[in-house]
mmCIF file of C-alpha atoms and ligand atoms in Angstrom:
data_model
loop_
_atom_site.group_PDB
_atom_site.id
_atom_site.type_symbol
_atom_site.label_atom_id
_atom_site.label_comp_id
_atom_site.label_asym_id
_atom_site.label_seq_id
_atom_site.Cartn_x
_atom_site.Cartn_y
_atom_site.Cartn_z
ATOM 1 C CA MET A 1 121.937 59.646 95.291
ATOM 2 C CA ILE A 2 120.705 63.169 96.154
ATOM 3 C CA ASP A 3 117.105 63.344 97.452
ATOM 4 C CA VAL A 4 116.057 66.470 95.534
ATOM 5 C CA VAL A 5 117.834 68.617 92.931
ATOM 6 C CA VAL A 6 116.369 72.131 92.847
ATOM 7 C CA VAL A 7 117.053 73.939 89.565
ATOM 8 C CA GLY A 8 117.134 77.735 90.067
ATOM 9 C CA ALA A 9 117.767 79.741 93.243
ATOM 10 C CA GLY A 10 115.047 82.400 92.935
ATOM 11 C CA PRO A 11 112.361 82.729 95.655
ATOM 12 C CA ALA A 12 110.599 79.511 94.562
ATOM 13 C CA GLY A 13 113.717 77.321 94.480
ATOM 14 C CA SER A 14 115.310 78.705 97.650
ATOM 15 C CA THR A 15 112.066 78.260 99.602
ATOM 16 C CA ALA A 16 111.624 74.650 98.488
ATOM 17 C CA ALA A 17 115.300 73.943 99.253
ATOM 18 C CA ARG A 18 115.113 75.510 102.724
ATOM 19 C CA LEU A 19 111.990 73.631 103.811
ATOM 20 C CA LEU A 20 113.195 70.313 102.400
ATOM 21 C CA SER A 21 116.573 70.705 104.134
ATOM 22 C CA GLU A 22 114.859 71.610 107.405
ATOM 23 C CA SER A 23 113.000 68.307 107.251
ATOM 24 C CA GLY A 24 116.236 66.398 106.756
ATOM 25 C CA ARG A 25 116.300 65.890 102.960
ATOM 26 C CA GLU A 26 119.560 66.017 101.042
ATOM 27 C CA VAL A 27 119.119 68.933 98.627
ATOM 28 C CA LEU A 28 121.359 70.275 95.868
ATOM 29 C CA ILE A 29 120.567 73.637 94.235
ATOM 30 C CA LEU A 30 121.888 74.143 90.699
ATOM 31 C CA GLU A 31 121.902 77.820 89.684
ATOM 32 C CA LYS A 32 122.880 79.309 86.326
ATOM 33 C CA ARG A 33 124.202 82.606 87.735
ATOM 34 C CA ARG A 34 126.469 83.612 90.618
ATOM 35 C CA PHE A 35 124.667 85.174 93.619
ATOM 36 C CA PRO A 36 123.922 87.892 94.508
ATOM 37 C CA ARG A 37 122.580 88.499 90.997
ATOM 38 C CA PRO A 38 120.246 91.218 89.648
ATOM 39 C CA LYS A 39 116.662 90.329 88.639
ATOM 40 C CA LEU A 40 114.327 92.602 86.692
ATOM 41 C CA CYS A 41 111.403 93.088 89.080
ATOM 42 C CA ALA A 42 109.579 95.957 90.808
ATOM 43 C CA GLY A 43 110.400 94.305 94.139
ATOM 44 C CA GLY A 44 106.929 94.599 95.699
ATOM 45 C CA VAL A 45 106.497 91.891 98.354
ATOM 46 C CA THR A 46 102.858 91.814 99.450
ATOM 47 C CA HIS A 47 102.085 91.544 103.132
ATOM 48 C CA LYS A 48 100.701 88.005 102.782
ATOM 49 C CA VAL A 49 104.242 86.768 102.003
ATOM 50 C CA ILE A 50 105.569 87.669 105.469
ATOM 51 C CA PRO A 51 104.474 84.508 107.353
ATOM 52 C CA LEU A 52 106.175 82.373 104.678
ATOM 53 C CA LEU A 53 109.611 83.995 105.048
ATOM 54 C CA PRO A 54 112.622 82.882 107.106
ATOM 55 C CA PRO A 55 113.878 85.241 109.871
ATOM 56 C CA GLY A 56 115.777 88.344 108.698
ATOM 57 C CA PHE A 57 113.325 90.036 106.297
ATOM 58 C CA GLU A 58 113.649 93.312 108.269
ATOM 59 C CA ASN A 59 117.270 93.553 107.085
ATOM 60 C CA VAL A 60 116.322 93.585 103.372
ATOM 61 C CA LYS A 61 113.057 95.550 103.535
ATOM 62 C CA LEU A 62 113.473 99.115 102.209
ATOM 63 C CA CYS A 63 110.051 100.543 103.108
ATOM 64 C CA SER A 64 106.354 99.585 103.272
ATOM 65 C CA HIS A 65 103.196 101.095 101.772
ATOM 66 C CA SER A 66 99.629 100.857 103.037
ATOM 67 C CA LYS A 67 98.073 102.951 100.226
ATOM 68 C CA ALA A 68 97.437 102.161 96.558
ATOM 69 C CA TYR A 69 96.087 104.558 93.922
ATOM 70 C CA ILE A 70 94.189 102.679 91.239
ATOM 71 C CA TYR A 71 93.853 104.674 88.017
ATOM 72 C CA TYR A 72 91.440 103.955 85.224
ATOM 73 C CA PRO A 73 91.368 105.235 81.638
ATOM 74 C CA ASP A 74 90.689 108.914 82.199
ATOM 75 C CA LYS A 75 92.662 111.838 80.800
ATOM 76 C CA GLY A 76 91.822 113.826 83.946
ATOM 77 C CA MET A 77 93.794 111.273 86.009
ATOM 78 C CA ALA A 78 90.730 110.061 87.924
ATOM 79 C CA HIS A 79 91.663 107.345 90.368
ATOM 80 C CA VAL A 80 90.513 105.504 93.454
ATOM 81 C CA GLU A 81 92.566 105.631 96.634
ATOM 82 C CA VAL A 82 92.651 102.408 98.551
ATOM 83 C CA GLU A 83 94.066 102.316 102.048
ATOM 84 C CA ALA A 84 94.590 99.172 104.090
ATOM 85 C CA ASN A 85 94.538 98.996 107.884
ATOM 86 C CA GLY A 86 98.108 97.715 107.830
ATOM 87 C CA PRO A 87 100.909 97.320 105.302
ATOM 88 C CA LEU A 88 99.867 96.316 101.773
ATOM 89 C CA VAL A 89 103.243 95.863 100.197
ATOM 90 C CA HIS A 90 106.905 95.952 101.292
ATOM 91 C CA MET A 91 109.603 97.092 98.894
ATOM 92 C CA VAL A 92 112.881 95.228 98.361
ATOM 93 C CA GLU A 93 115.795 95.087 95.940
ATOM 94 C CA ARG A 94 115.508 91.657 94.392
ATOM 95 C CA MET A 95 119.269 91.157 94.421
ATOM 96 C CA ASP A 96 119.287 91.393 98.244
ATOM 97 C CA PHE A 97 115.942 89.659 98.815
ATOM 98 C CA ASP A 98 116.852 86.606 96.702
ATOM 99 C CA HIS A 99 120.289 86.415 98.317
ATOM 100 C CA TYR A 100 118.732 86.421 101.813
ATOM 101 C CA LEU A 101 116.366 83.573 100.814
ATOM 102 C CA LEU A 102 119.219 81.581 99.296
ATOM 103 C CA LYS A 103 121.425 82.061 102.390
ATOM 104 C CA ALA A 104 118.561 80.797 104.578
ATOM 105 C CA SER A 105 118.359 77.598 102.506
ATOM 106 C CA LEU A 106 122.129 77.067 102.787
ATOM 107 C CA GLU A 107 121.969 77.636 106.548
ATOM 108 C CA ALA A 108 119.242 74.978 106.671
ATOM 109 C CA GLY A 109 121.682 72.520 105.074
ATOM 110 C CA ALA A 110 121.117 72.701 101.291
ATOM 111 C CA SER A 111 124.171 72.552 98.990
ATOM 112 C CA LEU A 112 124.644 74.957 96.090
ATOM 113 C CA LEU A 113 126.511 74.838 92.792
ATOM 114 C CA GLU A 114 126.520 78.154 90.924
ATOM 115 C CA ASN A 115 127.327 78.754 87.241
ATOM 116 C CA ARG A 116 125.487 75.517 86.427
ATOM 117 C CA ASN A 117 123.174 76.030 83.470
ATOM 118 C CA VAL A 118 120.843 73.015 83.469
ATOM 119 C CA ARG A 119 120.141 71.792 79.941
ATOM 120 C CA SER A 120 117.989 68.702 80.463
ATOM 121 C CA VAL A 121 116.197 66.534 83.006
ATOM 122 C CA TYR A 122 115.282 62.945 82.132
ATOM 123 C CA PRO A 123 114.133 59.827 84.004
ATOM 124 C CA TRP A 124 117.023 57.445 84.659
ATOM 125 C CA GLY A 125 115.666 54.157 85.991
ATOM 126 C CA GLU A 126 113.936 54.969 89.287
ATOM 127 C CA SER A 127 115.692 58.350 89.548
ATOM 128 C CA MET A 128 116.134 61.548 87.538
ATOM 129 C CA GLN A 129 119.212 62.567 85.580
ATOM 130 C CA VAL A 130 119.985 66.298 85.496
ATOM 131 C CA THR A 131 122.557 67.506 82.968
ATOM 132 C CA ALA A 132 124.243 70.914 82.955
ATOM 133 C CA SER A 133 125.691 72.656 79.890
ATOM 134 C CA ASN A 134 129.250 71.865 81.026
ATOM 135 C CA GLY A 135 128.391 68.157 80.747
ATOM 136 C CA GLU A 136 128.163 67.458 84.502
ATOM 137 C CA THR A 137 125.364 65.086 85.458
ATOM 138 C CA PHE A 138 123.542 64.687 88.762
ATOM 139 C CA TYR A 139 121.137 61.993 89.923
ATOM 140 C CA ALA A 140 118.204 62.649 92.250
ATOM 141 C CA ARG A 141 114.995 61.019 93.411
ATOM 142 C CA TYR A 142 113.053 64.169 92.473
ATOM 143 C CA VAL A 143 113.628 67.478 90.680
ATOM 144 C CA VAL A 144 112.048 70.813 91.629
ATOM 145 C CA ALA A 145 112.026 72.969 88.484
ATOM 146 C CA ALA A 146 112.383 76.565 89.735
ATOM 147 C CA ASP A 147 114.179 77.894 86.667
ATOM 148 C CA GLY A 148 111.902 80.871 86.101
ATOM 149 C CA CYS A 149 109.945 82.291 83.225
ATOM 150 C CA ASN A 150 112.104 80.835 80.430
ATOM 151 C CA SER A 151 112.270 77.421 82.113
ATOM 152 C CA VAL A 152 114.305 74.977 80.028
ATOM 153 C CA ILE A 153 112.728 72.102 81.962
ATOM 154 C CA ARG A 154 109.192 73.372 81.232
ATOM 155 C CA ASN A 155 110.152 73.549 77.548
ATOM 156 C CA GLN A 156 110.968 69.845 77.631
ATOM 157 C CA VAL A 157 107.390 68.944 78.579
ATOM 158 C CA SER A 158 105.276 71.696 77.015
ATOM 159 C CA ARG A 159 105.662 74.552 74.547
ATOM 160 C CA TYR A 160 102.672 76.394 76.057
ATOM 161 C CA ARG A 161 103.847 79.785 77.344
ATOM 162 C CA PRO A 162 101.275 82.326 78.536
ATOM 163 C CA ARG A 163 103.538 85.358 78.780
ATOM 164 C CA VAL A 164 103.075 89.077 79.181
ATOM 165 C CA PHE A 165 105.809 91.322 77.886
ATOM 166 C CA SER A 166 106.828 94.048 80.313
ATOM 167 C CA LEU A 167 109.153 97.048 80.321
ATOM 168 C CA GLU A 168 110.597 98.401 83.527
ATOM 169 C CA THR A 169 113.118 100.847 84.905
ATOM 170 C CA THR A 170 114.108 102.566 88.159
ATOM 171 C CA LEU A 171 113.673 106.343 88.421
ATOM 172 C CA LYS A 172 114.297 109.095 90.933
ATOM 173 C CA VAL A 173 111.025 110.273 92.490
ATOM 174 C CA ASN A 174 109.912 112.536 95.310
ATOM 175 C CA GLU A 175 110.958 111.076 98.702
ATOM 176 C CA GLU A 176 107.456 111.847 100.013
ATOM 177 C CA LEU A 177 105.716 109.483 97.545
ATOM 178 C CA ASP A 178 103.948 107.110 99.946
ATOM 179 C CA HIS A 179 101.657 104.992 97.755
ATOM 180 C CA VAL A 180 101.892 102.460 94.972
ATOM 181 C CA VAL A 181 100.207 103.167 91.643
ATOM 182 C CA LEU A 182 98.383 100.639 89.489
ATOM 183 C CA ASP A 183 97.078 102.130 86.240
ATOM 184 C CA PHE A 184 94.625 99.972 84.283
ATOM 185 C CA GLY A 185 93.034 100.458 80.907
ATOM 186 C CA TRP A 186 95.271 103.265 79.632
ATOM 187 C CA ILE A 187 97.561 100.784 77.919
ATOM 188 C CA PRO A 188 95.566 98.432 75.645
ATOM 189 C CA LYS A 189 95.142 95.063 77.387
ATOM 190 C CA GLY A 190 97.735 96.082 79.914
ATOM 191 C CA TYR A 191 98.594 98.116 82.950
ATOM 192 C CA GLY A 192 101.299 100.295 84.428
ATOM 193 C CA TRP A 193 102.805 100.465 87.895
ATOM 194 C CA ILE A 194 104.847 102.796 90.097
ATOM 195 C CA PHE A 195 106.390 101.271 93.242
ATOM 196 C CA PRO A 196 108.259 103.915 95.287
ATOM 197 C CA LYS A 197 111.309 102.911 97.340
ATOM 198 C CA ASN A 198 112.707 105.804 99.431
ATOM 199 C CA GLY A 199 113.235 108.431 96.724
ATOM 200 C CA ARG A 200 113.428 105.996 93.825
ATOM 201 C CA ALA A 201 110.693 103.969 92.163
ATOM 202 C CA SER A 202 110.322 100.897 89.996
ATOM 203 C CA VAL A 203 108.163 102.006 87.089
ATOM 204 C CA GLY A 204 106.890 99.784 84.327
ATOM 205 C CA ILE A 205 104.141 98.529 82.061
ATOM 206 C CA GLY A 206 102.958 95.058 81.054
ATOM 207 C CA MET A 207 100.864 94.072 78.023
ATOM 208 C CA LEU A 208 98.811 90.901 77.713
ATOM 209 C CA ASP A 209 99.250 90.941 73.923
ATOM 210 C CA TYR A 210 102.646 92.097 72.719
ATOM 211 C CA SER A 211 102.426 95.193 70.535
ATOM 212 C CA PRO A 212 105.294 96.656 68.481
ATOM 213 C CA GLU A 213 104.079 99.986 69.877
ATOM 214 C CA ILE A 214 104.921 98.989 73.451
ATOM 215 C CA MET A 215 107.691 101.616 73.689
ATOM 216 C CA ARG A 216 105.212 104.358 72.750
ATOM 217 C CA PHE A 217 102.794 103.123 75.452
ATOM 218 C CA TYR A 218 105.639 103.117 77.954
ATOM 219 C CA ASN A 219 106.572 106.724 77.086
ATOM 220 C CA ASP A 220 102.876 107.725 77.295
ATOM 221 C CA PHE A 221 102.658 106.157 80.738
ATOM 222 C CA LEU A 222 105.705 108.106 81.983
ATOM 223 C CA GLU A 223 104.267 111.338 80.584
ATOM 224 C CA ARG A 224 100.842 110.630 82.062
ATOM 225 C CA HIS A 225 102.401 110.373 85.541
ATOM 226 C CA ASP A 226 104.833 113.238 84.996
ATOM 227 C CA LEU A 227 107.924 111.034 85.248
ATOM 228 C CA PRO A 228 111.285 111.603 83.500
ATOM 229 C CA HIS A 229 112.174 109.380 80.576
ATOM 230 C CA VAL A 230 114.614 106.583 81.425
ATOM 231 C CA ARG A 231 115.301 103.719 79.022
ATOM 232 C CA PRO A 232 113.577 100.546 80.268
ATOM 233 C CA ARG A 233 114.566 96.891 80.150
ATOM 234 C CA GLY A 234 112.188 94.194 78.937
ATOM 235 C CA TYR A 235 111.246 90.820 80.369
ATOM 236 C CA PHE A 236 108.351 88.377 80.479
ATOM 237 C CA LEU A 237 105.770 87.660 83.173
ATOM 238 C CA PRO A 238 104.295 84.149 82.933
ATOM 239 C CA MET A 239 100.682 84.918 83.874
ATOM 240 C CA TYR A 240 98.470 82.129 85.196
ATOM 241 C CA SER A 241 96.133 81.024 82.435
ATOM 242 C CA LEU A 242 93.908 78.100 83.508
ATOM 243 C CA GLU A 243 96.978 75.870 83.719
ATOM 244 C CA ASN A 244 96.244 72.575 85.426
ATOM 245 C CA ASN A 245 99.338 70.492 85.361
ATOM 246 C CA PHE A 246 102.159 71.410 87.655
ATOM 247 C CA SER A 247 104.174 68.218 87.664
ATOM 248 C CA ARG A 248 105.445 65.636 85.217
ATOM 249 C CA GLY A 249 106.596 62.312 86.643
ATOM 250 C CA LYS A 250 109.240 63.168 89.216
ATOM 251 C CA ILE A 251 109.529 66.840 88.233
ATOM 252 C CA LEU A 252 107.592 69.458 90.256
ATOM 253 C CA PHE A 253 107.267 72.923 88.639
ATOM 254 C CA VAL A 254 107.205 75.920 90.979
ATOM 255 C CA GLY A 255 106.945 79.712 90.679
ATOM 256 C CA ASP A 256 107.371 81.243 87.224
ATOM 257 C CA ALA A 257 108.306 77.843 85.755
ATOM 258 C CA ALA A 258 104.716 76.800 86.624
ATOM 259 C CA HIS A 259 103.210 80.084 85.289
ATOM 260 C CA LEU A 260 102.012 81.100 88.751
ATOM 261 C CA VAL A 261 101.684 84.879 88.395
ATOM 262 C CA ASP A 262 98.516 86.847 89.272
ATOM 263 C CA PRO A 263 97.105 87.993 85.897
ATOM 264 C CA VAL A 264 95.619 91.185 87.393
ATOM 265 C CA THR A 265 98.559 92.604 89.341
ATOM 266 C CA GLY A 266 101.559 90.692 87.965
ATOM 267 C CA GLU A 267 102.377 89.498 91.471
ATOM 268 C CA GLY A 268 104.651 86.458 91.310
ATOM 269 C CA ILE A 269 106.821 86.478 94.440
ATOM 270 C CA TYR A 270 104.036 85.265 96.739
ATOM 271 C CA TYR A 271 103.088 82.447 94.349
ATOM 272 C CA ALA A 272 106.755 81.479 93.882
ATOM 273 C CA ILE A 273 107.305 81.196 97.635
ATOM 274 C CA LYS A 274 103.957 79.521 98.308
ATOM 275 C CA SER A 275 104.392 76.955 95.513
ATOM 276 C CA GLY A 276 107.975 76.289 96.681
ATOM 277 C CA SER A 277 106.642 75.542 100.166
ATOM 278 C CA LEU A 278 103.849 73.313 98.806
ATOM 279 C CA ALA A 279 106.369 71.377 96.693
ATOM 280 C CA ALA A 280 108.462 70.792 99.835
ATOM 281 C CA LYS A 281 105.338 69.590 101.648
ATOM 282 C CA ALA A 282 104.416 67.223 98.812
ATOM 283 C CA LEU A 283 107.934 65.772 98.850
ATOM 284 C CA ASN A 284 107.640 64.614 102.468
ATOM 285 C CA ASP A 285 107.589 61.010 101.267
ATOM 286 C CA LEU A 286 110.194 60.444 98.547
ATOM 287 C CA ASN A 287 109.623 56.740 98.230
ATOM 288 C CA ASP A 288 106.003 56.321 97.138
ATOM 289 C CA GLY A 289 106.476 58.044 93.729
ATOM 290 C CA LYS A 290 103.342 60.123 94.283
ATOM 291 C CA ALA A 291 104.793 63.523 95.233
ATOM 292 C CA GLY A 292 103.749 65.030 91.872
ATOM 293 C CA GLN A 293 100.102 64.076 92.421
ATOM 294 C CA ARG A 294 100.217 65.337 96.010
ATOM 295 C CA TYR A 295 101.667 68.643 94.798
ATOM 296 C CA ASN A 296 98.924 69.083 92.150
ATOM 297 C CA ILE A 297 96.283 68.467 94.798
ATOM 298 C CA LEU A 298 97.868 70.907 97.258
ATOM 299 C CA LEU A 299 98.031 73.632 94.596
ATOM 300 C CA LYS A 300 94.431 73.034 93.549
ATOM 301 C CA LYS A 301 93.291 73.295 97.166
ATOM 302 C CA THR A 302 95.168 76.536 97.847
ATOM 303 C CA ILE A 303 96.420 78.976 95.225
ATOM 304 C CA VAL A 304 94.869 77.711 91.990
ATOM 305 C CA PRO A 305 91.250 78.698 92.866
ATOM 306 C CA GLU A 306 92.504 82.200 93.711
ATOM 307 C CA LEU A 307 94.484 82.455 90.469
ATOM 308 C CA ARG A 308 91.467 81.229 88.477
ATOM 309 C CA ARG A 309 89.354 84.033 89.932
ATOM 310 C CA ALA A 310 92.162 86.526 89.246
ATOM 311 C CA PHE A 311 92.268 85.211 85.663
ATOM 312 C CA PHE A 312 88.567 85.944 85.118
ATOM 313 C CA LEU A 313 88.874 89.291 86.890
ATOM 314 C CA SER A 314 91.741 90.204 84.546
ATOM 315 C CA LYS A 315 89.601 89.315 81.517
ATOM 316 C CA MET A 316 86.896 91.600 82.893
ATOM 317 C CA ILE A 317 89.276 94.474 83.630
ATOM 318 C CA TYR A 318 91.103 94.282 80.302
ATOM 319 C CA THR A 319 87.941 93.822 78.224
ATOM 320 C CA PHE A 320 85.847 96.498 79.988
ATOM 321 C CA PRO A 321 88.410 98.672 81.778
ATOM 322 C CA THR A 322 86.224 101.749 82.305
ATOM 323 C CA ILE A 323 83.186 99.830 83.546
ATOM 324 C CA SER A 324 85.104 97.518 85.839
ATOM 325 C CA LEU A 325 87.231 100.248 87.339
ATOM 326 C CA ASN A 326 84.118 102.336 87.868
ATOM 327 C CA ALA A 327 83.085 99.552 90.206
ATOM 328 C CA PHE A 328 85.948 100.598 92.486
ATOM 329 C CA ARG A 329 84.756 104.211 92.305
ATOM 330 C CA ILE A 330 81.049 103.550 92.844
ATOM 331 C CA ASN A 331 81.452 101.020 95.619
ATOM 332 C CA PRO A 332 84.334 101.820 98.027
ATOM 333 C CA ASP A 333 83.903 98.388 99.637
ATOM 334 C CA ILE A 334 85.281 96.784 96.442
ATOM 335 C CA GLY A 335 88.495 98.815 96.758
ATOM 336 C CA LYS A 336 88.729 97.940 100.450
ATOM 337 C CA THR A 337 88.274 94.229 99.718
ATOM 338 C CA TYR A 338 90.875 94.427 96.944
ATOM 339 C CA ALA A 339 93.372 96.012 99.361
ATOM 340 C CA ASP A 340 92.652 93.165 101.777
ATOM 341 C CA ILE A 341 93.241 90.630 98.966
ATOM 342 C CA ILE A 342 96.647 92.161 98.218
ATOM 343 C CA SER A 343 97.676 92.181 101.876
ATOM 344 C CA GLY A 344 96.321 88.676 102.461
ATOM 345 C CA LYS A 345 93.395 89.440 104.775
ATOM 346 C CA SER A 346 90.801 88.520 102.100
ATOM 347 C CA THR A 347 90.648 86.378 99.002
ATOM 348 C CA HIS A 348 89.222 86.843 95.509
ATOM 349 C CA LYS A 349 86.365 84.663 96.743
ATOM 350 C CA ASP A 350 85.323 87.473 99.112
ATOM 351 C CA LEU A 351 85.218 89.852 96.143
ATOM 352 C CA LEU A 352 83.728 87.653 93.428
ATOM 353 C CA GLY A 353 81.802 85.082 95.424
ATOM 354 C CA PRO A 354 82.214 81.333 95.177
ATOM 355 C CA SER A 355 81.883 81.176 91.367
ATOM 356 C CA ILE A 356 83.437 83.225 88.604
ATOM 357 C CA LEU A 357 79.910 84.312 87.680
ATOM 358 C CA GLY A 358 80.394 86.836 90.483
ATOM 359 C CA ALA A 359 82.641 88.862 88.180
ATOM 360 C CA TRP A 360 79.912 89.103 85.574
ATOM 361 C CA LYS A 361 77.352 89.975 88.262
ATOM 362 C CA ILE A 362 79.500 92.931 89.323
ATOM 363 C CA LEU A 363 79.805 93.999 85.677
ATOM 364 C CA LYS A 364 76.076 93.760 85.042
ATOM 365 C CA THR A 365 75.261 95.799 88.139
ATOM 366 C CA ILE A 366 77.524 98.619 87.007
ATOM 367 C CA ALA A 367 76.488 98.492 83.356
ATOM 368 C CA HIS A 368 72.798 98.959 84.198
HETATM 369 C C1 FAD B 401 109.243 93.728 85.182
HETATM 370 C C2 FAD B 401 108.762 92.787 86.271
HETATM 371 C C3 FAD B 401 108.298 93.306 87.477
HETATM 372 C C4 FAD B 401 107.829 92.438 88.482
HETATM 373 N N1 FAD B 401 107.409 92.962 89.670
HETATM 374 C C5 FAD B 401 106.939 92.148 90.645
HETATM 375 C C6 FAD B 401 106.552 92.670 91.912
HETATM 376 O O1 FAD B 401 106.677 93.852 92.202
HETATM 377 N N2 FAD B 401 106.046 91.808 92.841
HETATM 378 C C7 FAD B 401 105.910 90.469 92.588
HETATM 379 O O2 FAD B 401 105.408 89.741 93.459
HETATM 380 N N3 FAD B 401 106.312 89.940 91.408
HETATM 381 C C8 FAD B 401 106.838 90.737 90.435
HETATM 382 N N4 FAD B 401 107.295 90.203 89.260
HETATM 383 C C9 FAD B 401 107.255 88.722 89.091
HETATM 384 C C10 FAD B 401 108.415 88.061 89.863
HETATM 385 O O3 FAD B 401 109.635 88.683 89.513
HETATM 386 C C11 FAD B 401 108.487 86.557 89.553
HETATM 387 O O4 FAD B 401 107.201 86.001 89.574
HETATM 388 C C12 FAD B 401 109.401 85.819 90.542
HETATM 389 O O5 FAD B 401 110.721 86.256 90.417
HETATM 390 C C13 FAD B 401 109.332 84.303 90.328
HETATM 391 O O6 FAD B 401 110.289 83.662 91.146
HETATM 392 P P1 FAD B 401 110.940 82.279 90.672
HETATM 393 O O7 FAD B 401 111.792 81.822 91.790
HETATM 394 O O8 FAD B 401 109.905 81.381 90.135
HETATM 395 O O9 FAD B 401 111.852 82.668 89.405
HETATM 396 P P2 FAD B 401 113.098 83.641 89.291
HETATM 397 O O10 FAD B 401 113.069 84.668 90.339
HETATM 398 O O11 FAD B 401 113.131 84.090 87.875
HETATM 399 O O12 FAD B 401 114.356 82.696 89.571
HETATM 400 C C14 FAD B 401 114.730 81.702 88.655
HETATM 401 C C15 FAD B 401 116.190 81.338 88.907
HETATM 402 O O13 FAD B 401 116.534 80.239 88.073
HETATM 403 C C16 FAD B 401 117.802 80.454 87.475
HETATM 404 N N5 FAD B 401 117.830 79.686 86.230
HETATM 405 C C17 FAD B 401 117.143 79.952 85.084
HETATM 406 N N6 FAD B 401 117.405 79.014 84.156
HETATM 407 C C18 FAD B 401 118.256 78.133 84.732
HETATM 408 C C19 FAD B 401 118.898 76.950 84.258
HETATM 409 N N7 FAD B 401 118.687 76.482 83.016
HETATM 410 N N8 FAD B 401 119.725 76.292 85.103
HETATM 411 C C20 FAD B 401 119.943 76.752 86.377
HETATM 412 N N9 FAD B 401 119.370 77.880 86.848
HETATM 413 C C21 FAD B 401 118.529 78.552 86.046
HETATM 414 C C22 FAD B 401 117.860 81.960 87.276
HETATM 415 O O14 FAD B 401 119.193 82.435 87.157
HETATM 416 C C23 FAD B 401 117.161 82.460 88.538
HETATM 417 O O15 FAD B 401 118.076 82.681 89.594
HETATM 418 C C24 FAD B 401 107.799 91.028 88.256
HETATM 419 C C25 FAD B 401 108.306 90.519 87.050
HETATM 420 C C26 FAD B 401 108.781 91.384 86.067
HETATM 421 C C27 FAD B 401 109.304 90.805 84.782
#
């Protein structure tokens, strides 16, 4: 019997597979597509991801940015410029980045079967039975569910899906563009982004509540930033939303399948890779049946408190966009701390304090 079947070879699955293989586990990755495959994503890898990556990132990195312009709802294009002391975000093409992560897991000893669309995962005695749409079945001690935002395995255990609809495209832009753009408050309960990559940029918007007018908001956003119209593609972002259960029996959910996306910035790659590495850590003992509990505890000690604070911050920003973004303008230290949060030098705790009440304290100070 296989030790661990990993379903999905995105950043979360490949990371879990690599670390498990490195510690001597027998790992099989089942992936629906054939790699390298495209993935709709702006491709912004924040600096805090770097220590979690296998060697070779330099070969897939396109460029890095240390500046972010944060816009707030103002027709005059008022914005705050935030500059970090080092790189904030590195830009990649997801097709190449995901392929590099997958190759690292195969080099570490994991096996891979592509074109395997997993349909179900059920307990089978002491083990787990994984069935693909072609009827093949696999048996494993544990399953890591890394099958992304539309996770079939997640659907088996819960219908709860906190998702943000997003539209995105790639455009030609000025080669000199040296900063990322985050634009809050202009789009109702949503935000827009521009991530330049050497003369091109990933440009998109996300909305917390889907609106049939989303295409109009997207066109408005392009016009607002003087960008040419290019037809976008749509996909979902599974934002973190006070979720508390990341495992079910012998299934561990990681990355988008666990809804681990920062609700302020839409950042998911860091959380995918971090949760993949925590799942691998929790699976160090396959025989005591307690890996799921260990994984929940590890998440709650590390990324969940940060995502909870980001959740409350997002509520604040989307409910009172002008006031909250004025905070960045009035107090430059807030912008500096936020840049440090993105790059990994600070945490939301440094910005909001130990309790979420910190967010409301900031609001009250600005409102008065
Ligand atoms: C428009 C957009 C822009 C984004 N921009 C950024 C950004 O700039 N920075 C950032 O950090 N995050 C960004 N994100 C979020 C980021 O893309 C995700 O959080 C990240 O890809 C999650 O990784 P994952 O491994 O969990 O899932 P995925 O990368 O989605 O990988 C899941 C894998 O599972 C496979 N799979 C799915 N179903 C099955 C099945 N039934 N059987 C077998 N295999 C299956 C898929 O083919 C895929 O390879 C963006 C998302 C969107 C939609």
